XYZ file of C-alpha atoms in Angstrom:
717
model
C 57.935 97.069 174.435
C 60.704 99.679 174.635
C 63.862 99.310 172.557
C 67.303 100.354 173.794
C 70.595 100.941 171.948
C 73.924 99.957 173.442
C 77.214 101.233 171.988
C 80.011 98.731 172.529
C 83.746 99.324 172.241
C 86.205 96.447 172.567
C 89.578 97.706 173.716
C 91.592 94.713 174.913
C 92.781 94.246 178.451
C 93.748 97.476 180.222
C 95.025 98.066 183.683
C 93.655 100.675 186.069
C 90.555 101.187 188.152
C 87.181 100.560 186.444
C 83.635 101.055 187.701
C 80.170 100.291 186.320
C 77.438 97.689 186.089
C 77.860 94.325 184.420
C 75.244 94.082 181.663
C 76.982 91.521 179.505
C 74.918 88.697 178.035
C 77.058 85.684 178.851
C 75.468 83.679 176.044
C 76.927 86.018 173.402
C 80.682 85.973 172.655
C 82.540 89.247 173.015
C 83.146 90.883 169.618
C 86.707 91.256 168.314
C 86.839 94.990 167.754
C 89.842 96.848 166.344
C 91.349 99.859 168.092
C 94.602 101.701 167.453
C 96.297 104.061 169.891
C 99.252 104.076 172.279
C 97.882 101.200 174.320
C 96.464 99.030 171.513
C 97.624 97.339 168.325
C 101.084 98.905 168.461
C 99.478 102.212 167.588
C 100.911 105.717 167.738
C 102.758 105.890 171.092
C 101.797 109.552 171.536
C 98.068 109.264 170.832
C 95.554 108.070 173.440
C 91.812 107.475 173.394
C 90.435 108.652 176.751
C 87.454 107.805 178.993
C 84.576 107.232 178.594
C 85.606 105.318 175.454
C 88.368 103.452 177.304
C 89.637 103.110 180.855
C 92.143 105.711 182.032
C 95.383 105.108 180.062
C 97.615 107.419 182.117
C 99.520 104.398 183.392
C 100.779 103.616 179.918
C 104.597 103.554 179.551
C 104.411 106.195 176.808
C 102.124 108.587 178.705
C 104.083 111.783 179.401
C 102.220 114.190 181.650
C 104.189 117.249 180.472
C 104.118 116.469 176.741
C 100.540 117.331 175.758
C 100.496 119.224 172.454
C 97.842 121.977 172.492
C 98.952 123.489 169.169
C 97.055 121.177 166.825
C 93.627 121.305 165.199
C 92.631 117.640 164.853
C 89.451 116.341 163.248
C 87.197 113.351 163.931
C 85.522 111.306 161.231
C 82.934 108.580 161.891
C 81.773 106.164 159.233
C 79.497 103.131 159.072
C 81.395 99.906 158.411
C 78.276 97.749 157.957
C 75.000 96.688 159.551
C 74.627 93.185 160.925
C 76.025 90.933 163.590
C 79.370 89.723 162.163
C 82.431 91.095 163.874
C 84.886 93.582 162.263
C 88.031 92.173 160.728
C 91.261 93.754 159.609
C 90.825 95.416 156.247
C 87.184 96.473 156.711
C 86.479 99.774 154.956
C 83.812 102.432 155.346
C 80.604 101.372 153.613
C 80.052 102.961 150.227
C 77.280 105.597 150.489
C 76.913 104.688 154.146
C 76.504 106.899 157.196
C 79.315 109.382 157.889
C 79.765 112.157 160.391
C 82.581 114.669 160.121
C 83.798 116.742 163.070
C 86.096 119.472 161.760
C 88.084 121.694 164.040
C 85.709 124.087 165.788
C 87.573 125.318 168.803
C 84.517 126.351 170.827
C 81.575 123.916 170.564
C 82.239 120.137 170.832
C 78.786 119.441 169.386
C 79.824 121.106 166.134
C 83.419 119.989 165.906
C 86.623 119.237 167.789
C 87.651 121.549 170.624
C 90.641 121.856 172.914
C 90.237 121.281 176.642
C 93.452 122.765 177.927
C 92.619 122.061 181.547
C 92.084 118.351 180.890
C 94.909 118.335 178.320
C 92.702 116.664 175.770
C 90.617 117.218 172.644
C 86.907 116.387 172.397
C 83.965 116.086 170.007
C 80.450 114.952 170.957
C 78.896 112.347 168.665
C 75.153 111.859 168.751
C 75.081 108.229 167.752
C 72.958 107.470 164.691
C 69.900 105.245 165.019
C 69.512 102.168 162.878
C 66.969 99.386 162.647
C 69.739 96.825 163.095
C 72.995 96.378 164.923
C 75.638 98.579 163.281
C 79.430 98.826 163.377
C 81.196 102.186 163.093
C 84.802 103.305 162.862
C 85.991 106.516 164.533
C 89.092 108.153 163.066
C 91.247 110.818 164.739
C 93.020 112.846 162.038
C 95.079 115.908 161.281
C 93.257 117.202 158.236
C 90.111 116.178 156.366
C 89.374 112.490 155.958
C 90.363 111.150 152.543
C 92.528 114.096 151.536
C 96.063 113.372 150.352
C 98.583 113.709 153.130
C 96.075 113.802 155.993
C 97.777 112.273 159.025
C 95.927 109.493 160.834
C 96.499 109.510 164.586
C 94.401 106.470 165.470
C 90.997 104.807 165.130
C 88.485 102.715 167.057
C 85.657 100.370 165.996
C 82.359 100.530 167.924
C 79.065 98.635 167.824
C 75.611 100.135 168.303
C 73.468 97.317 169.693
C 69.649 97.374 169.327
C 68.145 96.880 172.796
C 65.581 99.572 173.415
C 64.283 102.986 172.491
C 67.467 104.928 173.068
C 71.160 104.699 173.717
C 71.647 104.359 177.431
C 75.154 103.043 177.891
C 78.488 102.319 176.275
C 79.234 98.674 176.939
C 82.819 97.515 177.169
C 82.206 93.968 176.058
C 85.687 92.863 177.147
C 84.979 93.802 180.759
C 81.175 93.833 180.813
C 81.087 97.366 182.317
C 78.686 100.158 181.351
C 79.961 103.644 180.493
C 77.325 106.336 180.765
C 76.545 108.304 177.606
C 75.843 112.003 177.704
C 72.069 112.693 177.598
C 71.514 109.023 176.803
C 72.539 109.302 173.128
C 75.805 111.230 172.862
C 79.272 109.746 173.099
C 81.978 112.216 174.203
C 84.936 111.280 171.985
C 87.930 112.398 173.989
C 91.579 111.881 173.107
C 95.060 113.114 173.933
C 97.863 114.028 171.503
C 101.384 114.340 172.838
C 104.399 115.996 171.334
C 105.947 113.596 168.862
C 102.697 112.114 167.576
C 103.525 113.151 163.996
C 107.270 112.658 164.322
C 109.727 109.928 163.376
C 112.795 111.695 164.826
C 113.615 114.124 167.626
C 113.714 116.973 168.454
C 110.425 117.611 166.732
C 107.549 120.066 166.758
C 104.091 119.995 165.204
C 101.420 122.690 165.075
C 98.367 123.503 163.014
C 98.614 126.861 161.273
C 95.666 128.699 159.840
C 97.017 129.921 156.538
C 94.522 132.767 156.694
C 96.370 134.275 159.652
C 99.832 132.666 159.358
C 102.078 131.321 162.057
C 105.411 129.774 162.994
C 106.316 126.188 163.789
C 109.740 125.704 165.292
C 111.788 123.290 167.327
C 115.447 123.194 168.294
C 118.490 121.959 166.434
C 119.887 118.578 167.471
C 123.359 120.102 167.016
C 123.326 123.167 169.236
C 119.758 123.940 170.250
C 119.290 126.828 167.804
C 115.813 127.361 166.300
C 114.731 125.430 163.193
C 111.328 125.527 161.543
C 109.084 127.527 159.234
C 107.367 130.935 159.378
C 104.274 131.365 157.224
C 102.763 134.818 156.618
C 99.004 135.322 156.273
C 97.547 134.076 152.997
C 94.063 134.672 151.607
C 91.150 134.853 154.088
C 89.708 131.549 152.838
C 92.957 129.589 153.165
C 92.667 126.315 155.115
C 94.452 125.189 158.253
C 97.486 122.968 157.715
C 99.442 120.966 160.273
C 103.191 121.336 159.902
C 105.766 119.004 161.450
C 109.462 119.809 161.564
C 112.096 117.285 162.632
C 115.618 116.045 161.737
C 115.921 114.200 158.444
C 115.236 110.521 159.009
C 118.166 109.316 156.875
C 120.953 111.188 158.666
C 122.576 114.583 158.674
C 123.266 114.984 154.941
C 120.595 116.237 152.571
C 119.385 113.563 150.141
C 117.209 113.505 147.059
C 115.402 110.164 146.932
C 118.308 108.349 148.557
C 121.122 110.219 146.775
C 123.088 112.539 149.110
C 124.274 115.877 147.802
C 128.054 115.994 147.452
C 128.557 119.600 148.524
C 130.002 120.400 151.968
C 127.030 120.654 154.341
C 126.648 122.622 157.564
C 124.146 122.499 160.384
C 121.109 120.264 160.678
C 119.241 118.500 157.922
C 115.569 119.060 158.738
C 112.343 117.715 157.285
C 109.202 119.803 156.935
C 105.924 117.898 156.451
C 102.461 119.306 155.786
C 99.223 117.525 156.650
C 97.206 117.550 154.523
C 99.607 118.139 151.677
C 99.674 121.582 150.125
C 98.542 121.321 146.521
C 98.312 124.963 145.463
C 100.564 127.996 145.290
C 100.730 130.145 148.411
C 100.375 133.793 147.436
C 102.886 134.892 150.057
C 106.292 133.337 150.519
C 107.078 131.328 153.619
C 110.476 131.176 155.257
C 112.231 128.011 156.320
C 114.922 128.690 158.904
C 117.746 126.412 159.989
C 119.588 128.503 162.513
C 122.515 126.312 163.454
C 126.068 126.216 162.248
C 128.429 123.583 163.643
C 131.870 124.669 164.851
C 133.603 123.681 161.606
C 131.944 126.560 159.735
C 134.650 128.702 161.321
C 137.124 127.023 158.964
C 135.483 128.811 156.029
C 136.590 132.229 154.903
C 134.186 135.104 155.519
C 133.431 135.107 151.799
C 132.582 131.413 151.735
C 130.438 131.786 154.833
C 128.409 134.305 152.842
C 128.147 131.859 149.928
C 126.653 129.116 152.103
C 122.995 128.751 151.103
C 120.043 126.728 152.277
C 119.319 123.806 149.954
C 116.049 121.894 149.620
C 115.261 118.373 148.461
C 111.626 117.994 147.375
C 111.350 114.252 147.679
C 107.637 113.668 147.142
C 106.748 116.218 144.470
C 104.903 114.874 141.462
C 104.685 117.676 138.929
C 107.462 118.488 138.416
C 109.244 115.329 139.505
C 111.290 115.351 142.728
C 114.291 117.652 142.587
C 116.789 119.493 144.775
C 117.615 123.182 144.632
C 119.708 125.966 146.114
C 117.366 128.555 147.620
C 117.592 132.353 147.470
C 118.668 134.244 150.559
C 116.065 135.700 152.950
C 116.205 139.248 154.261
C 115.709 138.097 157.851
C 118.169 137.050 160.520
C 117.609 134.123 162.857
C 118.460 136.324 165.797
C 114.914 137.682 165.506
C 113.686 134.258 166.591
C 115.549 134.580 169.867
C 114.173 138.044 170.665
C 117.007 140.212 169.392
C 116.589 143.978 169.992
C 114.320 145.398 167.306
C 116.407 148.546 166.814
C 119.499 146.402 166.333
C 117.815 144.454 163.551
C 116.710 147.619 161.803
C 120.211 149.035 161.945
C 121.742 145.857 160.587
C 119.308 145.579 157.689
C 119.692 149.233 156.848
C 123.417 148.725 156.564
C 122.966 145.603 154.488
C 120.577 147.358 152.146
C 123.123 150.078 151.464
C 125.939 147.603 150.930
C 127.805 148.559 154.110
C 128.877 145.044 154.964
C 131.610 145.905 157.472
C 129.322 148.290 159.306
C 126.532 145.733 159.327
C 128.854 143.096 160.677
C 129.928 145.405 163.465
C 126.347 146.262 164.380
C 125.302 142.610 164.260
C 128.173 141.664 166.520
C 127.335 144.460 168.912
C 124.128 142.768 170.008
C 124.910 139.112 169.437
C 128.486 139.318 170.663
C 127.662 137.886 174.102
C 125.878 134.969 172.355
C 128.462 133.580 169.889
C 126.199 130.687 168.954
C 123.891 133.103 167.165
C 126.608 135.098 165.448
C 126.408 132.982 162.304
C 122.718 132.175 162.258
C 121.221 132.523 158.802
C 117.813 132.292 157.202
C 116.603 131.445 153.712
C 113.248 131.879 151.959
C 111.216 129.482 149.847
C 107.799 129.496 148.207
C 105.700 126.659 149.559
C 104.094 124.681 146.782
C 104.250 126.529 143.486
C 103.444 125.770 139.874
C 101.641 122.458 140.282
C 104.068 121.135 142.877
C 102.356 118.859 145.363
C 102.874 118.947 149.072
C 105.625 120.147 151.305
C 107.423 116.924 152.073
C 110.762 118.667 151.718
C 114.128 118.460 153.450
C 116.487 121.379 154.062
C 120.157 121.902 154.911
C 122.870 124.502 154.426
C 125.568 123.715 151.866
C 128.399 125.567 150.150
C 127.809 125.815 146.369
C 130.830 124.610 144.424
C 132.111 123.756 140.959
C 134.840 121.415 139.757
C 137.318 121.147 136.901
C 140.029 118.730 135.804
C 143.337 119.404 137.535
C 145.612 116.469 136.673
C 145.559 113.032 135.082
C 143.902 113.919 131.785
C 145.557 113.564 128.375
C 148.539 111.521 129.539
C 150.210 108.679 127.611
C 151.810 105.925 129.662
C 152.397 102.193 129.298
C 149.351 99.938 129.840
C 148.838 98.960 133.463
C 150.492 102.128 134.764
C 148.971 103.796 137.835
C 148.451 107.554 137.567
C 146.701 110.166 139.740
C 143.471 111.701 138.467
C 142.589 114.933 140.271
C 139.554 117.235 140.242
C 139.798 120.778 141.593
C 136.721 121.941 143.551
C 136.256 125.698 144.018
C 133.604 128.279 144.885
C 132.099 130.973 142.659
C 135.332 132.990 142.639
C 137.699 130.042 142.231
C 138.711 129.706 145.883
C 139.332 126.060 146.930
C 136.418 124.269 148.614
C 137.190 121.617 151.196
C 134.945 118.656 152.034
C 133.166 118.145 148.692
C 132.730 114.515 147.666
C 133.733 113.517 144.141
C 132.779 110.116 142.729
C 135.085 108.333 140.277
C 134.265 105.456 137.919
C 136.224 103.754 135.122
C 134.192 104.076 131.914
C 136.508 102.634 129.273
C 139.721 100.708 128.655
C 139.458 98.417 131.655
C 141.687 99.199 134.576
C 140.681 100.081 138.100
C 140.676 102.793 140.756
C 141.865 102.601 144.346
C 138.636 104.083 145.776
C 135.258 105.130 144.354
C 135.143 108.523 146.084
C 137.458 111.234 147.332
C 136.890 114.314 149.499
C 138.425 117.584 148.390
C 141.220 118.705 150.698
C 142.152 122.185 151.925
C 143.509 123.001 148.471
C 140.274 121.868 146.811
C 141.859 118.764 145.283
C 140.038 115.429 145.158
C 142.269 112.665 143.808
C 142.133 108.960 143.022
C 144.790 106.457 141.962
C 143.865 105.193 138.503
C 145.473 102.031 137.093
C 145.093 101.818 133.329
C 144.020 98.636 131.582
C 146.583 96.078 130.481
C 145.808 96.549 126.788
C 147.140 99.470 124.776
C 144.574 102.087 123.826
C 142.270 104.732 125.250
C 141.227 104.668 128.899
C 138.478 106.896 130.311
C 137.524 107.871 133.848
C 134.443 109.841 134.901
C 134.235 112.105 137.944
C 130.799 113.206 139.186
C 129.282 115.153 142.042
C 125.586 115.670 142.790
C 125.191 119.418 143.221
C 128.747 120.200 142.086
C 128.782 122.191 138.842
C 131.106 121.328 135.947
C 132.001 123.168 132.722
C 129.147 121.565 130.788
C 126.600 121.492 133.623
C 126.532 124.605 135.743
C 124.533 127.422 137.329
C 122.112 129.960 135.837
C 124.562 132.300 134.122
C 126.334 131.576 130.854
C 129.614 131.563 132.737
C 130.893 128.567 134.680
C 129.088 129.076 138.007
C 128.060 126.776 140.852
C 124.372 125.945 141.263
C 123.368 129.046 143.228
C 120.930 131.950 142.811
C 122.192 135.011 140.963
C 122.606 138.522 142.363
C 122.461 141.897 140.718
C 124.857 143.159 143.365
C 126.445 140.557 145.600
C 124.894 140.669 149.052
C 122.011 143.011 148.228
C 119.467 140.179 148.627
C 118.384 140.655 145.019
C 118.413 136.892 144.561
C 114.971 136.842 146.195
C 113.545 137.987 142.887
C 114.846 134.834 141.215
C 113.777 131.218 141.670
C 115.915 128.615 143.344
C 118.509 126.910 141.177
C 117.954 123.208 140.521
C 120.883 120.989 141.413
C 122.280 118.712 138.753
C 125.113 116.209 138.681
C 128.273 117.743 137.302
C 130.754 115.493 135.539
C 134.331 115.517 134.283
C 136.031 113.122 131.876
C 139.638 112.017 132.142
C 141.317 110.374 129.161
C 144.634 108.522 129.317
C 146.246 106.484 126.572
C 147.968 103.221 127.266
C 150.979 103.343 124.942
C 153.212 100.314 124.430
C 156.846 101.347 124.732
C 159.803 99.113 123.908
C 161.037 97.331 126.989
C 164.047 95.198 127.917
C 162.778 91.852 129.166
C 166.207 90.864 130.487
C 169.736 91.895 129.663
C 173.210 90.389 129.439
C 174.368 88.969 132.743
C 170.842 88.119 133.875
C 170.154 85.496 136.532
C 167.495 82.816 136.719
C 169.052 80.286 134.322
C 168.883 76.532 134.704
C 171.850 74.915 132.924
C 174.080 71.896 132.526
C 177.588 71.612 130.983
C 178.886 68.363 129.462
C 180.545 66.544 126.588
C 179.338 66.958 123.029
C 176.054 65.316 123.785
C 175.199 63.925 120.378
C 178.705 62.762 119.438
C 178.311 64.305 116.002
C 180.886 66.682 114.619
C 179.159 69.865 113.569
C 181.980 70.642 111.159
C 185.460 69.454 110.383
C 187.919 69.992 113.194
C 185.256 70.485 115.796
C 187.040 68.275 118.271
C 184.080 66.103 119.107
C 184.602 64.559 122.574
C 182.132 61.687 122.960
C 178.881 60.088 122.030
C 176.513 60.994 124.950
C 173.024 61.996 123.721
C 171.290 65.213 124.936
C 168.219 64.663 127.174
C 165.025 64.225 125.186
C 162.955 67.421 124.864
C 165.366 69.308 127.071
C 164.064 72.570 125.527
C 160.408 71.783 126.253
C 158.220 73.492 128.834
C 157.252 70.030 130.104
C 160.862 68.921 130.650
C 161.906 68.589 134.299
C 165.673 69.035 134.838
C 167.289 66.440 137.138
C 169.883 66.981 139.821
C 172.637 67.310 137.232
C 171.267 70.724 136.290
C 172.237 73.883 138.130
C 169.357 76.227 138.997
C 169.209 79.978 139.349
C 172.461 80.408 137.495
C 173.760 83.695 136.191
C 175.021 84.475 132.704
C 177.461 84.702 131.012
C 178.853 81.225 130.675
C 182.368 80.639 129.335
C 186.116 80.622 129.878
C 188.359 83.409 131.022
C 190.695 84.953 128.482
C 191.202 84.376 124.817
C 188.785 87.150 123.775
C 188.250 90.640 125.090
C 184.696 89.762 126.199
C 185.892 86.822 128.291
C 186.598 88.612 131.579
C 185.853 87.980 135.221
C 183.152 90.621 134.937
C 181.267 88.986 132.093
C 181.831 85.314 132.906
C 179.752 84.280 135.912
C 179.808 80.479 135.393
C 182.345 78.186 133.739
C 181.769 76.433 130.425
C 184.749 74.368 129.289
C 186.141 74.202 125.749
C 185.263 71.273 123.498
C 181.969 70.782 125.354
C 178.300 71.645 124.958
C 176.071 73.657 127.325
C 172.290 73.557 127.697
C 170.604 76.642 129.226
C 166.940 77.347 129.990
C 165.350 80.604 131.133
C 161.718 81.482 131.844
C 160.500 85.056 131.425
C 157.319 87.096 131.096
C 156.310 89.672 128.500
C 153.941 92.465 129.627
C 152.224 92.780 126.262
C 152.071 91.114 122.868
C 154.706 92.214 120.397
C 157.995 91.397 118.683
C 160.742 89.790 120.727
C 164.373 90.393 119.740
C 167.098 88.080 121.076
C 170.732 89.184 120.770
C 173.019 86.184 121.297
C 176.710 86.265 122.183
C 177.983 82.755 121.303
C 181.393 81.186 120.875
C 181.035 79.054 118.813
C 177.745 77.549 117.568
C 174.171 77.542 118.907
C 170.694 76.170 118.564
C 167.852 78.413 119.866
C 164.350 77.354 121.004
C 161.441 79.533 122.152
C 158.378 77.912 123.690
C 159.291 74.459 122.338
C 159.926 75.795 118.819
C 163.336 75.786 117.126
C 163.914 79.352 115.894
C 167.598 78.988 115.002
C 166.964 79.621 111.336
C 165.487 83.079 112.056
C 168.805 84.550 113.143
C 170.708 87.237 111.279
C 174.491 87.620 111.624
C 177.887 87.635 109.855
C 177.985 83.854 109.522
C 174.591 82.201 109.522
C 172.364 79.224 109.789
C 173.550 75.875 108.449
C 170.459 74.091 107.241
C 172.327 70.795 106.947
C 173.544 70.694 110.518
C 170.670 72.716 111.985
C 173.097 75.003 113.833
C 173.793 78.707 113.836
C 177.497 78.741 113.085
C 179.644 81.513 114.489
C 183.368 81.963 114.235
C 185.533 84.146 116.379
C 184.869 85.888 119.657
C 181.281 85.950 120.910
C 180.691 89.677 120.561
C 181.866 89.828 116.983
C 178.982 89.682 114.506
C 176.562 88.413 117.152
C 173.398 86.864 115.677
C 170.065 88.573 116.276
C 166.788 86.639 116.293
C 163.670 88.710 115.546
C 160.508 86.889 116.590
C 157.171 88.636 115.879
C 153.777 87.609 117.249
C 154.881 86.950 120.800
C 151.925 86.895 123.161
C 151.784 88.582 126.546
C 152.570 86.214 129.383
C 155.067 83.481 130.276
C 157.679 82.049 127.899
C 160.647 79.639 127.909
C 163.940 80.322 126.116
C 166.319 77.340 125.622
C 169.776 77.540 124.000
C 172.352 74.836 123.235
C 175.927 76.071 122.856
C 178.735 74.103 121.161
C 182.427 74.851 121.329
C 185.297 73.432 119.239
C 188.315 74.995 120.893
C 190.041 78.174 121.933
C 187.525 79.824 124.296
C 183.823 79.586 125.078
C 181.127 82.175 125.794
C 177.308 82.349 125.904
C 175.039 85.201 126.955
C 171.796 86.618 125.609
C 169.468 89.569 126.073
C 165.763 89.943 125.207
C 163.937 93.076 124.087
C 160.218 93.537 123.391
C 158.666 96.109 121.071
C 155.021 96.757 120.125
């Protein structure tokens, strides 16, 4: 009896024309295979398995006839999942020590590895299916790079079943449709697939190509800003160097360079681009590669010529392990982006000769002479980096131009003002030579003393100033404010020289490209400290003639003569607790009255200017006034009274604490005062007053001649 093998691939329902012979055993349920590509399992929308493995997928919504990418060197890896009859499930892995077949890039023979079929716009490898004594399940991977190596990009995969049915493999059975697909020479499965532009990308515009490091190459796409070239040029390395797939695209997080989620705070120009290697580079490249970002937005014209020269390409190495992720300013490259758009060779030589000899004006003229008709390219620049290096892993790095800058305190430091005062704290942002830098972001944060700021960040203006309104805390003492900027140098955290420089490579002679001999300069977070002291200054709480009094005038309320000859006029009692904060005046009280209170004439102080409300002779007056103190301290009350008074503060009788020419009568409980109100006026000094709301209550008593009452309050620390 002959035995036959059938290789089955379950692909899900697909549209399109299909042909073949139905060989399905209806008594056996169709297996639930797993496949991942543009038409299955929400796979990569720019990767397609092709016939004979699957029906023609060219009707797929993501199929783009003009977007085939022929610049890659993919690999195929086949592994045994397991032998037996159970169906694959999500999470199945290649069997340990099981069958594997690797198809590296070959370029010429599909039986030995993967090749490009440019006519069919596809890639192909021929797999001679292994023989087993039992049914066996395999997984086919399409990759960019070796299977299992860090950073290798997986394009898609498919699970297949080799079914024991005879002496050889005669057909590929699509168990979902029951159709046979003929195998080459009865045993070989042509694994064909299509990779479109964008298969390795998460943003556009994007380009991907496999570069043999032994020979070198360039991967470039266009800027999303103005269409200028962006990418990487890699010179030839050692003859045994591997092939690496490079992808270049805009940064996924937006157009401002970031290090692990933290944007740099320098002014940035042009595109932020990401460069990815697959598999990851894990060793030093002997020869330097050049990353180019050849676009400058229109606002670069606002920079001076000098600052345009200072602008440098910066890199954020977000996935490096040893050392840890970091960002750096890169040295300048001795190449101009115009060479990427086929500038005249003689023109380039002339320009670089002038640059080498320090003839900047001449070089600028020569450069303009051949890029003048193309103003977009007039400010294209290029910077060089070493890929990998010193144990650094991979090339998952982002790049963008930025203007190196430094900052120093300009205003708002060392001031002494009352607590709660709002002042302006200002940082000055400049370039290497102290020229103002516009568009740098400075972060501010209160670090001591309480208080608040109006905004957490400020952009430096045309004069280089970045300012924030800083309100000091309500309590006297030291207040501190910190200003920071990622990538902005500060006096204690700065560039490579001992002097206060931005984070930028050094030069022996400015503009001679000598910075190429030096490494990039790691960005740090510069910081400034502002200190302001909240000082309590004496303050007038209210003065003579103040408003806001509630008062009532009447007979001598208690009917008791305070001293002989007082002229007591009745026996009406004063309202209970009239001086208390809980007392509620009735309609007999006048509200929002103004001091002073008294009669006109009789004393020099009793004038129409000083007397706002009448208080008759031989009567008493009750006055209440609420007020607020901004801080805790000593309250001083100066009282003009004609004649006698009792004084209460916050429900407490403080009459005995007065000092004056007459004095406190402990028997009567009154402060007794003879003569005109402004003569020998009593002063009440009351320490330990808390910050906040208070109630002052005064009872005045007159026994003839003229009357007068007014008071002022003063607070001192």
